[in-house]
């Protein structure tokens, strides 16, 4: 399974894991380039690829474009200014889109049309990204798994499936060198009613269904978007019903991970279990013989938080967090 | 690109359309951040120093001018911190900003210095709790109840053993609070109330009492107070005879600048809410508002306190800095809060004031230990410390190992400061200014070295084509340069180059020695197969 080095020791397999880039074009490009930069054998993007908001750039009759972004009103007078603002918007993980004011009014009053319009924008952006990854990584021969998370719309997986080289591992058991990877991008229920959520019971059933496809002779990596419950990888600020933070500047951090995921790790004892979802809970923790990791996220600063993991057979040799 | 207001541009587009997605919480209110900044800035302590030591040790200083000058010189640094936190949210403050903008070694040097001195201040505050919090509280009770045992307790708290024991107990309790996650949550919930009590007890009530009590009443209450402690009758008159008032001195610009070391004790700590992040970059106003208003509020409290105590009890407050109180039977010179307690002649008000002052110190310590733990985590994640340091205990859900390290360092600080009480007087501020200077340098470079991050931040404006952030950083560098100079020149700063050269050398050594330490750690990690340079290197996004 593992190639033996001349010394007789099995060679190492190195992977780079990141997640939660939330529409940040800069972070995605860094992710793709991480293969070459860190000289790794595989890349995993563990969910929440899509941005959280769309920013309209409204075209006026006089040729100017108006927009409001990060609390500032902008009147853009030429193509260069429009492009600069678009870059800033994409940098923050939002989607810029140019639109006439009449069309914007029309969409504002029609939720179904608006959703469809926005889905198209997001799908086009994601398709562009996946094509970029396909092009670059196929040349290098780096294995690349890109999975939708709970914040990605249901159609996202389909767009990734269009890829020729990149693999969407969601709800499947896939190969990654000598390892088998069991992946679930859905999360447990959140206060935000995000697009891809499951109850704990549903998550548990889904993982158990996938377990049927595992080969007991091969080492296992779990790629589950939501972190295991109460492990320090899943602490997020406690929220009130109106989504305001309890404690204000000093939030109460409470565990919000999944019990089903925790049970799966305890039951399957994979070599490695990689997670995202909770940006604030960067860390790694030993759960039995498994190393569970959440590299956190800082996508809104253009920083790709990730982790380089060196694996040898059924053990983790080293874990290195990076802020690229 | 031009920015125009709503009114100038007519109907404007909706800001954005948010999807149903996690993490889109409501922004932390700027008032919350304001509370935190004020809580951490120890305004009562600064005011106590200005009122007690200003007249005797800085006779040529105008206290009003000094406070205003300190605010003006420190404000750019505070604004720069707000700008940085808006551009790079949730990132561990100076360490991240400098490592990413300048280089990892400078970031490590800055943060080592910051953490060293902040940990040193934990010891200082723990000792202050004994001498400025508990000792006056028991002294007031001793006088009211005419209790020698309470007076003994007060003296014990103010002494070497008492301050060390109290300090170690507070550090241990703080560690317990941090380790028991539930305790920390409760502490966080109580914090706003604690702020209310210290604001009421250590600021509002003392100010009102001293503003309304006549000089004659104060003298009568003071005489009663001293009598209650077993001191001599007509103590006020005796005190003035033994320690005559200094009289008026002319104020000079130089004299006023040298006294900046006292208000800097507050102003230098006032922007720590920037160490908190948010899911979406903060709107233009939130972090900035909380910092600017905290500075304004702190300045207002200091100026008001100086005015009230200066107008009503000018001579007496001056004497508290140099007078021989032991001669009239009072073991230690009272701080302004104790003076207000005495002026009130009311035990209930005195107890509220005492609790307020005690809370100033008690709330600061666990909060600061938490701040230090964040840096240890950051170092651990970057591979500079073993991964064990960032381990979270599965039973207590807290970073037991990191808290253990901080507790040991804090305990060492308590013992050192307890055995050398002269270290408490503002020593350490010089170490903090090193960090602020390096952050200022990073701030100048940031818009050029991290161009896209700067452009995508809310504070990406330019004045005459030059980034506003860089201009603010230049002002910050100048401000911190002036303050650092006064810390080196002022005889009573605790870090005077002429009088305390070894301490200055210590401050410099800590920063300088962090550089070889970084390279030693780097070499060790390399031998373990981990290249820590990767932790900081940005992947080209092309």
CSV table of N, CA, C and O in Angstrom, one decimal, chain B residues 424-484:
chain,number,residue,atom,x,y,z
B,424,UNK,N,6.8,48.5,41.4
B,424,UNK,CA,5.4,48.6,41.0
B,424,UNK,C,5.2,50.0,40.3
B,424,UNK,O,4.2,50.1,39.5
B,425,UNK,N,6.0,51.0,40.6
B,425,UNK,CA,5.7,52.3,40.1
B,425,UNK,C,6.0,52.4,38.6
B,425,UNK,O,7.1,52.8,38.3
B,426,UNK,N,5.0,52.1,37.8
B,426,UNK,CA,5.1,52.3,36.4
B,426,UNK,C,6.2,51.6,35.6
B,426,UNK,O,6.4,51.8,34.4
B,427,UNK,N,7.1,50.9,36.3
B,427,UNK,CA,8.1,50.1,35.5
B,427,UNK,C,7.4,49.2,34.6
B,427,UNK,O,6.4,48.5,35.0
B,428,UNK,N,7.8,49.0,33.4
B,428,UNK,CA,7.1,48.1,32.5
B,428,UNK,C,6.4,48.9,31.3
B,428,UNK,O,6.3,48.3,30.3
B,429,UNK,N,6.1,50.1,31.6
B,429,UNK,CA,5.5,50.9,30.5
B,429,UNK,C,6.5,51.0,29.3
B,429,UNK,O,6.1,51.0,28.2
B,430,UNK,N,7.7,51.1,29.6
B,430,UNK,CA,8.7,51.3,28.6
B,430,UNK,C,8.7,50.0,27.7
B,430,UNK,O,8.8,50.1,26.5
B,431,UNK,N,8.6,48.8,28.3
B,431,UNK,CA,8.5,47.6,27.5
B,431,UNK,C,7.3,47.6,26.6
B,431,UNK,O,7.4,47.1,25.4
B,432,UNK,N,6.2,48.1,27.0
B,432,UNK,CA,5.0,48.2,26.2
B,432,UNK,C,5.2,49.1,25.0
B,432,UNK,O,4.7,48.8,23.9
B,433,UNK,N,5.9,50.2,25.2
B,433,UNK,CA,6.1,51.2,24.1
B,433,UNK,C,6.9,50.6,23.0
B,433,UNK,O,6.8,51.0,21.9
B,434,UNK,N,7.8,49.6,23.3
B,434,UNK,CA,8.6,49.0,22.3
B,434,UNK,C,7.6,48.3,21.3
B,434,UNK,O,7.7,48.4,20.1
B,435,UNK,N,6.6,47.6,21.8
B,435,UNK,CA,5.6,46.9,21.0
B,435,UNK,C,4.8,48.0,20.2
B,435,UNK,O,4.6,47.8,19.0
B,436,UNK,N,4.4,49.1,20.8
B,436,UNK,CA,3.6,50.1,20.1
B,436,UNK,C,4.5,50.7,19.0
B,436,UNK,O,3.9,51.1,17.9
B,437,UNK,N,5.8,50.9,19.2
B,437,UNK,CA,6.6,51.5,18.2
B,437,UNK,C,6.7,50.5,17.0
B,437,UNK,O,6.6,50.9,15.8
B,438,UNK,N,6.9,49.2,17.3
B,438,UNK,CA,7.0,48.3,16.2
B,438,UNK,C,5.7,48.2,15.4
B,438,UNK,O,5.7,48.0,14.2
B,439,UNK,N,4.6,48.2,16.1
B,439,UNK,CA,3.3,48.2,15.5
B,439,UNK,C,3.1,49.5,14.6
B,439,UNK,O,2.6,49.4,13.5
B,440,UNK,N,3.6,50.6,15.1
B,440,UNK,CA,3.6,51.8,14.3
B,440,UNK,C,4.4,51.7,13.0
B,440,UNK,O,3.9,52.1,11.9
B,441,UNK,N,5.6,51.1,13.1
B,441,UNK,CA,6.4,50.9,11.9
B,441,UNK,C,5.7,49.9,10.9
B,441,UNK,O,5.6,50.2,9.7
B,442,UNK,N,5.0,48.9,11.5
B,442,UNK,CA,4.3,48.0,10.6
B,442,UNK,C,3.1,48.7,10.0
B,442,UNK,O,2.8,48.4,8.8
B,443,UNK,N,2.5,49.6,10.7
B,443,UNK,CA,1.4,50.4,10.2
B,443,UNK,C,1.8,51.3,9.0
B,443,UNK,O,1.0,51.4,8.1
B,444,UNK,N,3.0,51.8,9.1
B,444,UNK,CA,3.4,52.6,8.0
B,444,UNK,C,3.6,51.8,6.7
B,444,UNK,O,3.2,52.1,5.6
B,445,UNK,N,4.1,50.6,6.9
B,445,UNK,CA,4.5,49.7,5.8
B,445,UNK,C,3.2,48.9,5.3
B,445,UNK,O,3.2,48.6,4.1
B,446,UNK,N,2.3,48.7,6.2
B,446,UNK,CA,1.1,47.8,5.8
B,446,UNK,C,0.5,48.1,4.5
B,446,UNK,O,0.3,47.2,3.7
B,447,UNK,N,0.1,49.4,4.2
B,447,UNK,CA,-0.6,49.6,2.9
B,447,UNK,C,0.2,49.3,1.7
B,447,UNK,O,-0.3,49.1,0.6
B,448,UNK,N,1.5,49.3,1.9
B,448,UNK,CA,2.4,49.0,0.8
B,448,UNK,C,2.8,47.5,0.7
B,448,UNK,O,2.9,46.9,-0.4
B,449,UNK,N,3.0,46.9,1.9
B,449,UNK,CA,3.4,45.5,1.9
B,449,UNK,C,2.2,44.5,1.8
B,449,UNK,O,2.4,43.4,1.2
B,450,UNK,N,1.1,44.9,2.3
B,450,UNK,CA,-0.1,44.1,2.2
B,450,UNK,C,-1.2,44.9,1.4
B,450,UNK,O,-2.3,45.2,1.9
B,451,UNK,N,-0.9,45.3,0.2
B,451,UNK,CA,-1.7,46.2,-0.6
B,451,UNK,C,-3.1,45.8,-0.7
B,451,UNK,O,-4.1,46.5,-0.5
B,452,UNK,N,-3.3,44.5,-1.1
B,452,UNK,CA,-4.7,44.1,-1.3
B,452,UNK,C,-5.5,44.0,0.0
B,452,UNK,O,-6.7,44.3,0.0
B,453,UNK,N,-4.8,43.6,1.1
B,453,UNK,CA,-5.6,43.5,2.4
B,453,UNK,C,-6.0,45.0,2.8
B,453,UNK,O,-7.1,45.2,3.2
B,454,UNK,N,-5.0,45.9,2.6
B,454,UNK,CA,-5.3,47.3,2.9
B,454,UNK,C,-6.5,47.8,2.0
B,454,UNK,O,-7.4,48.4,2.5
B,455,UNK,N,-6.4,47.5,0.7
B,455,UNK,CA,-7.4,48.1,-0.2
B,455,UNK,C,-8.8,47.5,0.2
B,455,UNK,O,-9.8,48.2,0.0
B,456,UNK,N,-8.8,46.3,0.7
B,456,UNK,CA,-10.1,45.6,1.0
B,456,UNK,C,-10.6,46.0,2.4
B,456,UNK,O,-11.6,45.5,2.8
B,457,UNK,N,-9.8,46.8,3.1
B,457,UNK,CA,-10.2,47.1,4.5
B,457,UNK,C,-11.1,48.4,4.5
B,457,UNK,O,-11.1,49.1,3.5
B,458,UNK,N,-11.8,48.6,5.6
B,458,UNK,CA,-12.7,49.8,5.7
B,458,UNK,C,-11.9,51.1,5.7
B,458,UNK,O,-12.5,52.1,5.5
B,459,UNK,N,-10.6,51.0,6.1
B,459,UNK,CA,-9.9,52.3,6.3
B,459,UNK,C,-8.8,52.4,5.1
B,459,UNK,O,-7.6,52.4,5.4
B,460,UNK,N,-9.3,52.3,3.9
B,460,UNK,CA,-8.3,52.3,2.8
B,460,UNK,C,-8.2,53.7,2.1
B,460,UNK,O,-7.7,53.8,1.0
B,461,UNK,N,-8.6,54.7,2.8
B,461,UNK,CA,-8.6,56.1,2.3
B,461,UNK,C,-7.1,56.6,2.1
B,461,UNK,O,-6.2,56.0,2.6
B,462,UNK,N,-7.1,57.7,1.3
B,462,UNK,CA,-5.8,58.3,1.1
B,462,UNK,C,-5.9,59.8,1.3
B,462,UNK,O,-7.0,60.4,1.0
B,463,UNK,N,-4.9,60.5,1.7
B,463,UNK,CA,-4.8,61.9,1.8
B,463,UNK,C,-3.7,62.4,0.9
B,463,UNK,O,-2.5,62.0,1.2
B,464,UNK,N,-4.0,63.1,-0.1
B,464,UNK,CA,-3.0,63.5,-1.1
B,464,UNK,C,-2.2,62.3,-1.7
B,464,UNK,O,-1.0,62.4,-2.0
B,465,UNK,N,-3.0,61.2,-1.9
B,465,UNK,CA,-2.4,60.1,-2.5
B,465,UNK,C,-1.7,59.1,-1.6
B,465,UNK,O,-1.3,58.0,-1.9
B,466,UNK,N,-1.5,59.6,-0.3
B,466,UNK,CA,-0.7,58.8,0.7
B,466,UNK,C,-1.7,58.1,1.6
B,466,UNK,O,-2.7,58.7,2.0
B,467,UNK,N,-1.5,56.8,1.8
B,467,UNK,CA,-2.5,56.1,2.7
B,467,UNK,C,-2.7,56.7,4.0
B,467,UNK,O,-1.8,57.0,4.7
B,468,UNK,N,-4.0,56.9,4.4
B,468,UNK,CA,-4.3,57.5,5.7
B,468,UNK,C,-3.7,56.7,6.8
B,468,UNK,O,-3.2,57.2,7.8
B,469,UNK,N,-3.8,55.4,6.6
B,469,UNK,CA,-3.3,54.5,7.7
B,469,UNK,C,-1.8,54.7,7.9
B,469,UNK,O,-1.3,54.7,9.1
B,470,UNK,N,-1.0,54.9,6.8
B,470,UNK,CA,0.4,55.2,7.0
B,470,UNK,C,0.6,56.5,7.7
B,470,UNK,O,1.5,56.6,8.5
B,471,UNK,N,-0.2,57.5,7.4
B,471,UNK,CA,-0.1,58.8,8.1
B,471,UNK,C,-0.4,58.7,9.6
B,471,UNK,O,0.4,59.2,10.4
B,472,UNK,N,-1.5,57.9,9.9
B,472,UNK,CA,-1.8,57.7,11.3
B,472,UNK,C,-0.6,57.0,12.0
B,472,UNK,O,-0.2,57.3,13.1
B,473,UNK,N,0.0,56.0,11.3
B,473,UNK,CA,1.1,55.2,11.8
B,473,UNK,C,2.3,56.1,12.1
B,473,UNK,O,3.0,56.0,13.1
B,474,UNK,N,2.5,57.1,11.2
B,474,UNK,CA,3.7,58.0,11.4
B,474,UNK,C,3.4,58.9,12.6
B,474,UNK,O,4.3,59.0,13.5
B,475,UNK,N,2.1,59.3,12.8
B,475,UNK,CA,1.8,60.1,14.0
B,475,UNK,C,1.9,59.2,15.2
B,475,UNK,O,2.4,59.7,16.3
B,476,UNK,N,1.5,58.0,15.1
B,476,UNK,CA,1.7,57.0,16.2
B,476,UNK,C,3.1,56.9,16.6
B,476,UNK,O,3.5,56.8,17.8
B,477,UNK,N,4.0,56.7,15.6
B,477,UNK,CA,5.4,56.6,15.8
B,477,UNK,C,6.0,57.8,16.6
B,477,UNK,O,6.7,57.7,17.5
B,478,UNK,N,5.5,59.0,16.1
B,478,UNK,CA,6.0,60.2,16.7
B,478,UNK,C,5.5,60.2,18.2
B,478,UNK,O,6.3,60.5,19.1
B,479,UNK,N,4.2,60.0,18.4
B,479,UNK,CA,3.6,60.0,19.7
B,479,UNK,C,4.3,59.0,20.7
B,479,UNK,O,4.7,59.4,21.8
B,480,UNK,N,4.5,57.8,20.2
B,480,UNK,CA,5.1,56.8,21.0
B,480,UNK,C,6.6,57.1,21.3
B,480,UNK,O,7.2,56.8,22.3
B,481,UNK,N,7.2,57.8,20.3
B,481,UNK,CA,8.6,58.2,20.4
B,481,UNK,C,8.7,59.2,21.5
B,481,UNK,O,9.6,59.1,22.4
B,482,UNK,N,7.8,60.2,21.6
B,482,UNK,CA,7.8,61.2,22.6
B,482,UNK,C,7.6,60.6,24.0
B,482,UNK,O,8.3,60.9,24.9
B,483,UNK,N,6.6,59.7,24.0
B,483,UNK,CA,6.3,59.1,25.3
B,483,UNK,C,7.4,58.2,25.8
B,483,UNK,O,7.8,58.3,27.0
B,484,UNK,N,8.0,57.5,24.9
B,484,UNK,CA,9.2,56.7,25.3
B,484,UNK,C,10.3,57.6,25.8
B,484,UNK,O,11.0,57.2,26.8
